[in-house]
C-alpha positions as a printed Julia matrix, in Angstrom:
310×3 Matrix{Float64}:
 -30.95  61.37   -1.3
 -28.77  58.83   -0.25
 -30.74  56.07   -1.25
 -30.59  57.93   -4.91
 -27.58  58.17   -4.86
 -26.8   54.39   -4.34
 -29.42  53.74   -7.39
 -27.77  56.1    -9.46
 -25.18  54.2    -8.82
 -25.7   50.34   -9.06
 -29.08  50.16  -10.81
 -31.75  47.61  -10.96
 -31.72  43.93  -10.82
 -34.67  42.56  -12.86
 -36.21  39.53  -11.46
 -38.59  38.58  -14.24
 -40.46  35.29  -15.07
 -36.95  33.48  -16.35
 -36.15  33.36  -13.36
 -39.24  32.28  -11.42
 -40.03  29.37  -13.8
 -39.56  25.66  -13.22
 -38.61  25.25  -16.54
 -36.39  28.61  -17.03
 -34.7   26.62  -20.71
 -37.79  25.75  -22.23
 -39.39  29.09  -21.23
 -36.32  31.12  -22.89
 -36.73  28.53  -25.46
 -40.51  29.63  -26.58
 -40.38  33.65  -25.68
 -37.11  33.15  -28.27
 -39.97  31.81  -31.14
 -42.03  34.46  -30.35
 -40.07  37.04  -30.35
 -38.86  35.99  -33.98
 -41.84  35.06  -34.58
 -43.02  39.11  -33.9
 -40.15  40.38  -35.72
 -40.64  38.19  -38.98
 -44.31  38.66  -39.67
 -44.48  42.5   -38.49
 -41.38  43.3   -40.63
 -43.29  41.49  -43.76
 -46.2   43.08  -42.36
 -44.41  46.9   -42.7
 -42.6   46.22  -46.06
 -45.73  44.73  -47.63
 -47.76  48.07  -46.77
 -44.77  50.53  -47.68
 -44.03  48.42  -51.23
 -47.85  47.72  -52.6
 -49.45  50.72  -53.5
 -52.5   48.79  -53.41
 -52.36  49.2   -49.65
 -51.73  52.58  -49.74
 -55.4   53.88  -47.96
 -55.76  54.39  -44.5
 -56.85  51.26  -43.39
 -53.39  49.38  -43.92
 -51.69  52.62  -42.96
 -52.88  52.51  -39.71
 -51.99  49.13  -39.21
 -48.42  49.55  -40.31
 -48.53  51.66  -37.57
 -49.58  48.8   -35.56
 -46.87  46.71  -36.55
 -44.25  49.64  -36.7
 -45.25  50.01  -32.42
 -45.59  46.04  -32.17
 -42.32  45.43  -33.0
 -40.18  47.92  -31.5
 -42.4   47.9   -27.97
 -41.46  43.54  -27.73
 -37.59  44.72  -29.16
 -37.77  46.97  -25.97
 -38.0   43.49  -23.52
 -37.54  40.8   -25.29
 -34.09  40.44  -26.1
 -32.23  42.5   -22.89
 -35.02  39.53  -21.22
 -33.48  36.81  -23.39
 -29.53  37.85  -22.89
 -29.8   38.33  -19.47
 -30.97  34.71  -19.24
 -28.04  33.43  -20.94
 -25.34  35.39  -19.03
 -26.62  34.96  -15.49
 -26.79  38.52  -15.33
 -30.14  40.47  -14.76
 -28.87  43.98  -13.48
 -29.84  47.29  -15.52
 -28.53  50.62  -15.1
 -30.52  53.7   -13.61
 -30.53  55.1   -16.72
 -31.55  51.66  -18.93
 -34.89  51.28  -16.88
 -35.41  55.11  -16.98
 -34.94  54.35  -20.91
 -37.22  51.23  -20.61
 -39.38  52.64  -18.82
 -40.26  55.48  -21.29
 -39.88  53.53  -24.19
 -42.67  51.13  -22.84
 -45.44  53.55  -22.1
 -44.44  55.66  -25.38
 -45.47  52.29  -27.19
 -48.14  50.84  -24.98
 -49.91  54.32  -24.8
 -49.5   55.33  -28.78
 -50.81  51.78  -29.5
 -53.89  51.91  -26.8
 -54.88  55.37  -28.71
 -54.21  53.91  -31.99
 -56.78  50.94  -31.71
 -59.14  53.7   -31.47
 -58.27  55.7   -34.97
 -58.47  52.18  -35.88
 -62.07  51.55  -34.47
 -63.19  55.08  -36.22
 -61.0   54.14  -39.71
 -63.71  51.02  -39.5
 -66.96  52.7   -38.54
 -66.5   55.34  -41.74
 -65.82  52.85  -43.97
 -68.46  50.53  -43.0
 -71.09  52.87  -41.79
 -70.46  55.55  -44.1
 -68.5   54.3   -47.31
 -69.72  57.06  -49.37
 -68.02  59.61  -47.22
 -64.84  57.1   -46.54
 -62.36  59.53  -48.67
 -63.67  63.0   -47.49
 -63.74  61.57  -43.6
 -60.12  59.67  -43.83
 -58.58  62.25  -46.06
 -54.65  61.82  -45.99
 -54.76  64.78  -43.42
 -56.9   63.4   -41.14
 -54.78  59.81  -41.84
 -51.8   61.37  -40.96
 -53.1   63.25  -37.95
 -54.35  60.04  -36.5
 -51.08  58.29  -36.93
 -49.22  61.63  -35.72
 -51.07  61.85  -32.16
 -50.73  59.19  -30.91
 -47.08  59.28  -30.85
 -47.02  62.99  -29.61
 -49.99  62.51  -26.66
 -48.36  59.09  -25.56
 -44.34  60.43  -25.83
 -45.63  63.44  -23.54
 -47.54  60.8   -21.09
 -44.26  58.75  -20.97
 -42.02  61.17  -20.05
 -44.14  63.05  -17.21
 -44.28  59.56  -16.03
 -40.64  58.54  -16.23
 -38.91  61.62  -14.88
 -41.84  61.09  -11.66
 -41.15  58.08  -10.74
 -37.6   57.72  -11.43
 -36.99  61.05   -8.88
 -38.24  58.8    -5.84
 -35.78  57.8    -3.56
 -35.36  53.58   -3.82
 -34.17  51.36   -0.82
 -31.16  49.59   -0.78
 -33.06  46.46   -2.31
 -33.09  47.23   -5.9
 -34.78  43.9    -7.08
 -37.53  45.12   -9.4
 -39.9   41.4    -9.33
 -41.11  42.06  -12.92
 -40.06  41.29  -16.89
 -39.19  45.04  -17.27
 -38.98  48.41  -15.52
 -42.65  49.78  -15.17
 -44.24  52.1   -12.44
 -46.27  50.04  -10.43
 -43.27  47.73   -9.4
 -40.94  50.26   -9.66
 -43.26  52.05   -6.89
 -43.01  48.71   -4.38
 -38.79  49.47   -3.9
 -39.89  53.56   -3.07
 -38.64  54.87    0.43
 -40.68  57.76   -0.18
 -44.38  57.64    0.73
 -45.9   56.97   -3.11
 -49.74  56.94   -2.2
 -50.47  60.28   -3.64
 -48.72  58.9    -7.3
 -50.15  56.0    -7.63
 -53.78  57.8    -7.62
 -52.04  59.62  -10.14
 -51.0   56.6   -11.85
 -54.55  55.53  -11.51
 -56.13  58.35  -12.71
 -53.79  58.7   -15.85
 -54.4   54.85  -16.57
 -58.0   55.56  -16.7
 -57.79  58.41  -18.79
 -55.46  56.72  -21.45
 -57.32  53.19  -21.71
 -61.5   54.26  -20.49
 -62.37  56.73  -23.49
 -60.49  54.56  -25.88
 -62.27  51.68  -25.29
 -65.58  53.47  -24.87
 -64.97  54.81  -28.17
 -63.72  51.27  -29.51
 -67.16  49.65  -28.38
 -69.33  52.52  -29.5
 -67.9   52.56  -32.89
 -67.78  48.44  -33.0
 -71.67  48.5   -32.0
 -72.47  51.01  -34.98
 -71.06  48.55  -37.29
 -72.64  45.58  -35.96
 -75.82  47.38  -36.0
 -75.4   48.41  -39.99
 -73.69  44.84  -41.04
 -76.86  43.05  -39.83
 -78.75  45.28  -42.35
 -76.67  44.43  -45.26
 -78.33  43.34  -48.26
 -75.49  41.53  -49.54
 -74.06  38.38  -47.52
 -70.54  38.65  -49.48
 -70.72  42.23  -48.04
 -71.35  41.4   -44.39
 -69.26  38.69  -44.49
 -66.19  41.11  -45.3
 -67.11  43.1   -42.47
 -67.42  40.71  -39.97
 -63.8   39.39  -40.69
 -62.01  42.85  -40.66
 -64.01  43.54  -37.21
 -63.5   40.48  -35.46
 -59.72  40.66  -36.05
 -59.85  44.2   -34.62
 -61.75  43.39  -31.57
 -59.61  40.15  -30.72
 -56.53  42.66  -30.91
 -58.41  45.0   -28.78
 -59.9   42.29  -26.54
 -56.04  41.16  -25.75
 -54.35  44.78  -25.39
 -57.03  46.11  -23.08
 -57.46  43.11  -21.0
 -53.62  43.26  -20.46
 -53.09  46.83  -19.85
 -56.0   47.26  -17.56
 -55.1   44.52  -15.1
 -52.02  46.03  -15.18
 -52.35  49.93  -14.49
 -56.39  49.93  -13.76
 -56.36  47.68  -11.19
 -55.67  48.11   -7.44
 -51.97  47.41   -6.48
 -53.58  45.31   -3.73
 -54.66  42.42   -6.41
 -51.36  42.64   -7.96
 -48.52  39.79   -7.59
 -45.67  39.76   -8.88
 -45.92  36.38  -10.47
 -49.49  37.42  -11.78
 -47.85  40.57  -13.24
 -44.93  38.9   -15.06
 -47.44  36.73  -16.88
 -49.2   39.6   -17.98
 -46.28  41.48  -19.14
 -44.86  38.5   -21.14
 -48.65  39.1   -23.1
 -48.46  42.14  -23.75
 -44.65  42.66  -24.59
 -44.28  39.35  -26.56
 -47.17  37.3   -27.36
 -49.28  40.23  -28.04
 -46.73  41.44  -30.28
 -46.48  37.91  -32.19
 -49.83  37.3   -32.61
 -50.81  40.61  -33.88
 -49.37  40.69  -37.64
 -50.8   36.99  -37.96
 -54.44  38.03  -36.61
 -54.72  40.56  -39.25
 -53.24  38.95  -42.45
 -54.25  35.51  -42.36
 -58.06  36.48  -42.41
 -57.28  39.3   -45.19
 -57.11  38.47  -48.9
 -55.91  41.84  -49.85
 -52.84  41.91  -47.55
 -52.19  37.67  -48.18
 -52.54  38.84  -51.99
 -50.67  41.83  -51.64
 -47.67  39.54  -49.48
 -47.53  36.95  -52.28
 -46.99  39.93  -55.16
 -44.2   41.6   -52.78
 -42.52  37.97  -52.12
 -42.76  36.82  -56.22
 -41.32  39.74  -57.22
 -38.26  39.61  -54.65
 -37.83  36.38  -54.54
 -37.44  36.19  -58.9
């Protein structure tokens, strides 16, 4: 309790890749671009969806949703990450990285179980157009963009109130971008075998039968856009899906290495690289994946910025 009581107390020092770099100023310098970079194209990303009623299915609902989670999960690092830098000062209160902390995994886990709505959203509409409206009916829409908030709110704060109860030593340098559990875990006094199983276990849970279900459905429409009759058609298709599975490809990859994978091939350098992915490049990228290789939503972006900008 004493060792609580002292974290309570003084917080966290974050020790993130800033400060590991050989080249902290031009480092700052690029996760700066990104960052605006993530903020600029999913804001235009968000407003084009909410303003054109042309994008008003469930397709481009779900991936305002995308956006909505990419850009506050990287406002959740990036900037406390960039500030820091600039004031010499990396320290966070008890209660910040408890905040952090469950403002990460609500993000990271509503987006992993989004992908998957996402995944489905594509196998109805490729595999079974004539059904697309009865299948994705605004209830169902909305349900899908409702659960994964609820499921991955009530993940995050199971998690967060767990591991924020252990007692930490007196060294309270987490080596890591932001406050997570598995480097959180490494400053524990308390023996934390039996929660990192947990940790384990959960991780498995949230990312396995998404991704299982990502594949299945992604194999289904492979399997019918080969039979297309129409090249214009299958061309379409195989756009839309590859932008979904390099998304998927990059958030998976990233969160599985992270909370999948044994602590024992962990390092904390290895870590902070993958946590700049998937808190800021991911983030950055995402938006641009999506719209460049869409007509509808570059169409739709030049109506919304014409009639704004007359």
């Amino acid at each position: 309790m004493e060792h609580r009581n002292s974290t309570l107390g003084s917080g966290f020092t974050l020790m993130g890749i800033l400060n590991d770099s050989g080249y902290p100023e031009l480092l700052c310098a690029m996760i700066s671009v990104l960052y605006v970079l993530a903020m600029t194209s999913n804001g235009l990303l968000l407003l084009v969806i909410t303003v054109d009623a042309r994008l008003h299915v469930p397709m481009y609902l779900l991936l305002g949703q995308l956006s909505l989670m990419d850009l506050l999960f990287t406002s959740v690092v990036t900037p406390k990450a960039i500030v820091d830098f600039m004031l010499s000062d990396n320290t966070i209160s008890f209660g910040g990285c408890a905040l952090q902390m469950f403002l990460a995994l609500t993000l990271g886990g509503a987006e992993d179980l989004l992908l998957a709505f996402m995944a489905y959203d594509r196998y109805v509409a490729i595999c079974h157009p004539l059904n697309y409206m009865v299948l994705m009916r605004p209830r169902v829409c909305w349900l899908m963009i409702a659960t994964p908030w609820v499921l991955a709110s009530l993940n995050a704060v199971g998690h967060t109130l767990y591991t924020m109860h252990f007692p930490f030593c007196m060294s309270q340098k987490i080596k890591h971008l932001l406050c997570e559990i598995p480097p959180l875990l490494k400053l524990a006094c308390a023996d934390a075998s039996s929660y990192e199983l947990m940790v384990y276990v959960t991780g498995v849970t949230f990312l396995l039968p998404p991704l299982a279900a990502i594949l299945a459905s992604y194999t289904l429409i492979l399997y019918t856009v080969l039979r297309m009759p129409s090249n214009e058609g299958r061309q379409k298709a195989l756009v839309t899906c590859s932008s979904h599975l390099t998304v998927v490809g990059m958030f998976y990859g990233a969160a599985t290495f992270m909370y999948v994978l044994p602590s024992s091939l962990h390092s904390p350098k290895q870590d902070n690289i993958i946590s700049v992915f998937y808190t800021i490049v991911t983030p950055a990228l995402n938006p641009l994946i999506y719209s460049l290789r869409n007509k509808e939503v570059m169409g739709a972006l030049r109506r919304v910025l014409g009639k704004y900008m007359l």
